[in-house]
Amino acid sequence: MSRLILVLGDQLSFANPAIASADPAEDQVLLAEVAEEAQYVPHNRHKIALIFSAMRHFGNALRDRGFQVHYIRFAEGVPSLQAALARVLESHPCTVVRVCEPGEYRLREAMAGWEKALSVSLEMLEDTRFLASHKTFRDWAAGRKQLRMEYFYRAMRQHYGVLLEPDGQPAGGRWNYDQENRVGWRGQRDIPPRRALKQSAVTREVLAEVARAFPDNPGDLAQFNYACTAAEARAEFDWFLEYALADFGRYQDGLVEESPWVFHGKISMYLNIGLLEPLELCSDVEQAWRDERCSLAAAEGFIRQILGWREYVRGVYWLLMPEYAEGNSLDAHNPLPDFFWTAQTDLRCLQRALRQSLELGYAHHIQRLMVIGNFALLAGLDVKAVCEWYLAVYVDAFEWVELPNTLGMALHADGGVMASKPYAASGKYIQRQGDHCKDCRYSPSRMTGEGACPYNALYWRFIDRHMDALSQNPRMSLITANWRKRKASEREAIVAWGDQALQQLLEPAT
Ligand code: DLZ
C-alpha cells in the first residue's frame, strides 16, 4: 500500500524514521514550503533561507535515492502543511500519511485534526534522531523533586558509554569540567576566520526568493554563510574539530568584540534540522580527546551540550507542555523595547549581541543567556514576547529547544523547574567575561549616576523586587542578606536609579 510521507523542514535526514522505514518503490514523499510555517513568527531570513535551501537539496537527494518527491515551493502560495497534503492527495490518492513527530507542540496539535480533515490515516513516528526517547525522559523524571540537568547528563553518558573509563567511571575522574570552561576573553588567542561557503545554484535562488518574499524580516542575507546539505554541514564540523575545538572549552563563556563565532561549533542549526547526527558528533569529539587533539575539558564541555543539555531541554519541553509555555512566575510584563529589533542601544554588550542575532541569526549561549536574557530578566520583559523574539531571531530556534532555554533558563519564569536560581548578573560579570566594556560608554564599576552600567542598578533592583521569593532560595540567600545589610538610603538610591535607567531603556525610539 502506497503511503505519502511528509518531511518537515527540520527533519532533513535519511535517519528520519519516516524516511528510514519508507520504500522508494512504493512510497511518495512531500516537502512543502508553506506560509503557516514560514510566518508563525517573523523568522530571521537566514533561518528561512537555510531551511528552504536545505529542504530543496534534501528533496533532490531523495530523488537520487529513487523516491518520487512532491516539492511545493513558497511562491506557489500554499497556506499550510494540511493544504499541501490535500493538494498532493487529490492527484495522488493515498490512504496513509506518515510523518515523524514534529518538534513543536503547536504543530502536533494541528496534526491531530488531519485524519478527519484529509480522510487518511495518520501514522506519527517517534523522532528517533534524539538520544533520549520520551519514555526515557519521563522515567528519569518520575518521582524527582528537581529535574537537574547534571544527573540526567550523567545517566546519558553511562547509557551511551561516552567519556567513560573502562570501569564505568567518568573519564579523568570527574563528570564536569565547567570550572575550566569559564575563562573571560582578553584576546588570549588568534580566532581562526570561518570558511566562506560556496553557494549552490539552489541556495542562490532561495536567497533571492527569501529576500523578495520576506522584506521586513530580520537578517542580512548578504552575510549568508550556512551549510545547506549534510555534506557541507559535516565539512563545517570537521573544520571545527581541526581549528576551534581545542580552544572551545576554555573560551566558551567569553564575550568577544571581534568575532560572533569565536571558537563555537556553529552546528546547532544543522543538528536541529537533521543535517548532522548528535551521537556521531559526540564520538568524534571524544576521539579527538583520545587522540590528544583537545583537552578533556573541551571535549566534555562540547559533549555536555549535545548529549546532556540538548536532550534535557527537549525532555523538559515535552514533559511539561502545554502548561510550560504559560509560565511567568516572576510576573514579568514590560513590553519588548524597539531596540530588540534594531540593535540600537548604547549598551555595548547588548548592542553587539543583538546586532549579530538580527544580522546573522546567531549568538552564542552566553550572549543569549547572560547578555540578552539577563537584560530581559532584570528589566522584567514580558515572557511571551521574549520567547517569541528568541524563536524568531535565531537560525537554530525551534520551540522544543527555545522555550525551555528562554522561559526556564534565561527568564526563570518556570518557578525554578530548570534552574535552581535565576541567571541574574550585574555589569561586573559581563566585564569579567569579555572585552565589550572597554568600548562602552557605561562603566561597570559604577552603580548609579550618569555613565553607570545599567546592568548594575537593574541587578539590585531585581533582587529588591523579588526579595521574598529569592530569600527562600538557599543559592540566593547570601546575596539577599547582603542587600538587606545595606543602608536603607543606599538601597533606595540604587532602586530609584534602576527605575530611571529602565524607564529610559524601555522608552520607544522617536
Ligand atoms: C521553520 C520552518 C519554516 C520557516 N518553514 C517551513 C516550511 O515552509 N515547511 C516546513 O515543513 N517546515 C518549515 N519550518 C520548520 C517547521 O516550522 C518545523 O518543522 C516545526 O516548527 C516543528 O519543529
mmCIF file of C-alpha atoms in Angstrom, residues 218-405:
data_model
loop_
_atom_site.group_PDB
_atom_site.id
_atom_site.type_symbol
_atom_site.label_atom_id
_atom_site.label_comp_id
_atom_site.label_asym_id
_atom_site.label_seq_id
_atom_site.Cartn_x
_atom_site.Cartn_y
_atom_site.Cartn_z
ATOM 1 C CA PRO A 218 15.420 40.448 10.279
ATOM 2 C CA GLY A 219 18.568 39.002 8.691
ATOM 3 C CA ASP A 220 21.235 40.378 6.391
ATOM 4 C CA LEU A 221 21.283 37.830 3.570
ATOM 5 C CA ALA A 222 24.431 39.354 2.075
ATOM 6 C CA GLN A 223 26.174 37.631 5.004
ATOM 7 C CA PHE A 224 24.500 34.228 4.483
ATOM 8 C CA ASN A 225 27.111 31.561 5.209
ATOM 9 C CA TYR A 226 25.306 28.445 6.396
ATOM 10 C CA ALA A 227 25.717 24.916 5.093
ATOM 11 C CA CYS A 228 22.614 23.648 3.307
ATOM 12 C CA THR A 229 23.464 19.959 2.816
ATOM 13 C CA ALA A 230 24.587 17.180 5.130
ATOM 14 C CA ALA A 231 27.974 17.016 3.373
ATOM 15 C CA GLU A 232 28.632 20.744 3.782
ATOM 16 C CA ALA A 233 27.494 20.651 7.408
ATOM 17 C CA ARG A 234 29.899 17.787 8.004
ATOM 18 C CA ALA A 235 32.716 19.814 6.425
ATOM 19 C CA GLU A 236 31.874 22.657 8.818
ATOM 20 C CA PHE A 237 32.075 20.264 11.743
ATOM 21 C CA ASP A 238 35.415 18.889 10.503
ATOM 22 C CA TRP A 239 36.704 22.469 10.379
ATOM 23 C CA PHE A 240 35.587 22.930 13.989
ATOM 24 C CA LEU A 241 37.400 19.743 15.057
ATOM 25 C CA GLU A 242 40.596 20.883 13.422
ATOM 26 C CA TYR A 243 40.671 24.610 14.158
ATOM 27 C CA ALA A 244 38.363 25.506 17.041
ATOM 28 C CA LEU A 245 37.648 22.573 19.384
ATOM 29 C CA ALA A 246 40.934 22.857 21.275
ATOM 30 C CA ASP A 247 40.040 26.392 22.396
ATOM 31 C CA PHE A 248 36.272 25.901 22.523
ATOM 32 C CA GLY A 249 36.011 24.781 26.138
ATOM 33 C CA ARG A 250 38.176 27.374 27.811
ATOM 34 C CA TYR A 251 36.654 30.347 25.984
ATOM 35 C CA GLN A 252 33.094 29.126 25.502
ATOM 36 C CA ASP A 253 31.771 31.671 28.013
ATOM 37 C CA GLY A 254 33.831 34.550 26.618
ATOM 38 C CA LEU A 255 32.166 37.710 25.298
ATOM 39 C CA VAL A 256 34.226 38.751 22.328
ATOM 40 C CA GLU A 257 34.144 42.002 20.368
ATOM 41 C CA GLU A 258 35.960 40.786 17.285
ATOM 42 C CA SER A 259 34.045 37.623 16.383
ATOM 43 C CA PRO A 260 30.453 36.384 16.542
ATOM 44 C CA TRP A 261 31.607 32.771 16.266
ATOM 45 C CA VAL A 262 34.713 32.730 18.487
ATOM 46 C CA PHE A 263 35.592 29.012 18.875
ATOM 47 C CA HIS A 264 31.988 27.823 18.924
ATOM 48 C CA GLY A 265 30.786 24.844 16.950
ATOM 49 C CA LYS A 266 28.278 26.685 14.737
ATOM 50 C CA ILE A 267 26.491 23.375 14.369
ATOM 51 C CA SER A 268 23.253 23.675 16.393
ATOM 52 C CA MET A 269 21.357 24.852 13.308
ATOM 53 C CA TYR A 270 22.484 21.759 11.372
ATOM 54 C CA LEU A 271 21.714 19.363 14.207
ATOM 55 C CA ASN A 272 18.276 20.890 14.677
ATOM 56 C CA ILE A 273 17.221 20.440 11.054
ATOM 57 C CA GLY A 274 18.707 16.986 10.594
ATOM 58 C CA LEU A 275 21.900 17.680 8.645
ATOM 59 C CA LEU A 276 24.104 16.302 11.445
ATOM 60 C CA GLU A 277 23.535 13.453 13.893
ATOM 61 C CA PRO A 278 24.235 14.069 17.586
ATOM 62 C CA LEU A 279 25.897 10.803 18.616
ATOM 63 C CA GLU A 280 28.312 10.903 15.706
ATOM 64 C CA LEU A 281 29.497 14.359 16.789
ATOM 65 C CA CYS A 282 29.958 13.229 20.385
ATOM 66 C CA SER A 283 32.009 10.181 19.286
ATOM 67 C CA ASP A 284 34.194 12.314 17.022
ATOM 68 C CA VAL A 285 34.862 14.802 19.798
ATOM 69 C CA GLU A 286 35.639 12.021 22.253
ATOM 70 C CA GLN A 287 38.043 10.548 19.693
ATOM 71 C CA ALA A 288 39.709 13.950 19.264
ATOM 72 C CA TRP A 289 40.377 13.977 23.013
ATOM 73 C CA ARG A 290 41.656 10.370 22.971
ATOM 74 C CA ASP A 291 43.997 11.356 20.103
ATOM 75 C CA GLU A 292 45.201 14.304 22.234
ATOM 76 C CA ARG A 293 43.849 16.900 19.822
ATOM 77 C CA CYS A 294 41.954 18.691 22.591
ATOM 78 C CA SER A 295 41.741 18.749 26.374
ATOM 79 C CA LEU A 296 39.266 16.658 28.318
ATOM 80 C CA ALA A 297 37.593 19.899 29.469
ATOM 81 C CA ALA A 298 36.985 20.970 25.855
ATOM 82 C CA ALA A 299 35.611 17.544 24.850
ATOM 83 C CA GLU A 300 33.457 17.270 27.983
ATOM 84 C CA GLY A 301 32.114 20.822 27.541
ATOM 85 C CA PHE A 302 31.054 20.051 23.979
ATOM 86 C CA ILE A 303 29.556 16.650 24.771
ATOM 87 C CA ARG A 304 27.619 18.046 27.737
ATOM 88 C CA GLN A 305 25.863 20.484 25.382
ATOM 89 C CA ILE A 306 24.814 17.770 22.941
ATOM 90 C CA LEU A 307 24.302 14.606 24.968
ATOM 91 C CA GLY A 308 23.195 16.435 28.101
ATOM 92 C CA TRP A 309 21.697 19.848 27.593
ATOM 93 C CA ARG A 310 20.069 19.407 24.181
ATOM 94 C CA GLU A 311 18.328 16.172 25.142
ATOM 95 C CA TYR A 312 17.411 17.526 28.552
ATOM 96 C CA VAL A 313 15.641 20.662 27.271
ATOM 97 C CA ARG A 314 13.688 18.602 24.776
ATOM 98 C CA GLY A 315 12.687 16.229 27.574
ATOM 99 C CA VAL A 316 11.514 19.115 29.761
ATOM 100 C CA TYR A 317 9.545 20.630 26.870
ATOM 101 C CA TRP A 318 7.552 17.518 26.030
ATOM 102 C CA LEU A 319 7.124 16.542 29.667
ATOM 103 C CA LEU A 320 5.600 19.879 30.659
ATOM 104 C CA MET A 321 3.841 21.277 27.590
ATOM 105 C CA PRO A 322 1.428 22.947 27.047
ATOM 106 C CA GLU A 323 1.276 24.446 30.587
ATOM 107 C CA TYR A 324 5.003 25.199 30.453
ATOM 108 C CA ALA A 325 4.504 27.922 27.852
ATOM 109 C CA GLU A 326 2.208 29.832 30.234
ATOM 110 C CA GLY A 327 4.844 30.196 32.985
ATOM 111 C CA ASN A 328 5.523 33.720 34.238
ATOM 112 C CA SER A 329 6.436 33.138 37.851
ATOM 113 C CA LEU A 330 8.252 36.472 38.249
ATOM 114 C CA ASP A 331 5.250 38.328 36.845
ATOM 115 C CA ALA A 332 7.201 39.999 34.035
ATOM 116 C CA HIS A 333 5.100 42.067 31.632
ATOM 117 C CA ASN A 334 7.163 45.026 30.393
ATOM 118 C CA PRO A 335 6.997 45.490 26.614
ATOM 119 C CA LEU A 336 9.945 44.476 24.460
ATOM 120 C CA PRO A 337 11.937 47.635 23.650
ATOM 121 C CA ASP A 338 12.243 48.583 19.979
ATOM 122 C CA PHE A 339 15.992 48.028 20.099
ATOM 123 C CA PHE A 340 15.406 44.280 20.225
ATOM 124 C CA TRP A 341 14.530 44.678 16.534
ATOM 125 C CA THR A 342 17.065 47.382 15.631
ATOM 126 C CA ALA A 343 20.040 46.766 17.951
ATOM 127 C CA GLN A 344 20.136 50.497 18.527
ATOM 128 C CA THR A 345 21.206 50.726 22.131
ATOM 129 C CA ASP A 346 24.305 52.262 23.639
ATOM 130 C CA LEU A 347 24.950 49.337 25.977
ATOM 131 C CA ARG A 348 27.859 47.897 24.061
ATOM 132 C CA CYS A 349 27.483 44.232 25.061
ATOM 133 C CA LEU A 350 23.763 44.266 24.328
ATOM 134 C CA GLN A 351 24.210 46.106 21.064
ATOM 135 C CA ARG A 352 26.823 43.589 19.835
ATOM 136 C CA ALA A 353 24.755 40.574 20.861
ATOM 137 C CA LEU A 354 21.537 41.964 19.379
ATOM 138 C CA ARG A 355 23.171 43.094 16.173
ATOM 139 C CA GLN A 356 24.687 39.740 15.358
ATOM 140 C CA SER A 357 21.471 37.970 16.391
ATOM 141 C CA LEU A 358 19.466 40.083 13.964
ATOM 142 C CA GLU A 359 22.010 40.174 11.144
ATOM 143 C CA LEU A 360 23.251 36.574 11.288
ATOM 144 C CA GLY A 361 20.593 34.700 13.259
ATOM 145 C CA TYR A 362 23.297 33.622 15.657
ATOM 146 C CA ALA A 363 24.637 34.438 19.107
ATOM 147 C CA HIS A 364 26.450 32.036 21.401
ATOM 148 C CA HIS A 365 24.969 30.760 24.631
ATOM 149 C CA ILE A 366 26.446 33.369 26.997
ATOM 150 C CA GLN A 367 25.296 36.201 24.752
ATOM 151 C CA ARG A 368 21.810 34.674 24.701
ATOM 152 C CA LEU A 369 21.725 33.843 28.415
ATOM 153 C CA MET A 370 23.831 36.447 30.196
ATOM 154 C CA VAL A 371 23.630 39.494 27.950
ATOM 155 C CA ILE A 372 20.232 39.486 26.219
ATOM 156 C CA GLY A 373 18.416 37.058 28.536
ATOM 157 C CA ASN A 374 19.878 38.650 31.650
ATOM 158 C CA PHE A 375 18.730 42.060 30.444
ATOM 159 C CA ALA A 376 15.216 40.722 29.745
ATOM 160 C CA LEU A 377 15.129 39.108 33.199
ATOM 161 C CA LEU A 378 16.340 42.201 35.060
ATOM 162 C CA ALA A 379 14.074 44.501 33.042
ATOM 163 C CA GLY A 380 11.031 42.283 33.661
ATOM 164 C CA LEU A 381 10.256 41.996 29.949
ATOM 165 C CA ASP A 382 7.113 40.144 29.035
ATOM 166 C CA VAL A 383 7.859 36.421 28.986
ATOM 167 C CA LYS A 384 5.806 35.518 25.934
ATOM 168 C CA ALA A 385 7.209 38.446 23.926
ATOM 169 C CA VAL A 386 10.784 37.498 24.791
ATOM 170 C CA CYS A 387 10.207 33.825 23.961
ATOM 171 C CA GLU A 388 8.681 34.751 20.630
ATOM 172 C CA TRP A 389 11.640 37.011 19.873
ATOM 173 C CA TYR A 390 14.131 34.193 20.507
ATOM 174 C CA LEU A 391 12.044 31.798 18.407
ATOM 175 C CA ALA A 392 12.014 34.254 15.529
ATOM 176 C CA VAL A 393 15.547 35.537 15.565
ATOM 177 C CA TYR A 394 17.814 32.503 15.876
ATOM 178 C CA VAL A 395 18.527 30.182 12.988
ATOM 179 C CA ASP A 396 18.569 27.148 15.278
ATOM 180 C CA ALA A 397 15.387 28.025 17.191
ATOM 181 C CA PHE A 398 12.535 25.542 17.320
ATOM 182 C CA GLU A 399 10.184 25.693 20.247
ATOM 183 C CA TRP A 400 11.328 22.414 21.850
ATOM 184 C CA VAL A 401 14.753 23.950 22.408
ATOM 185 C CA GLU A 402 13.970 27.664 22.501
ATOM 186 C CA LEU A 403 11.183 27.651 25.093
ATOM 187 C CA PRO A 404 12.939 25.863 27.979
ATOM 188 C CA ASN A 405 16.126 27.816 27.275
#
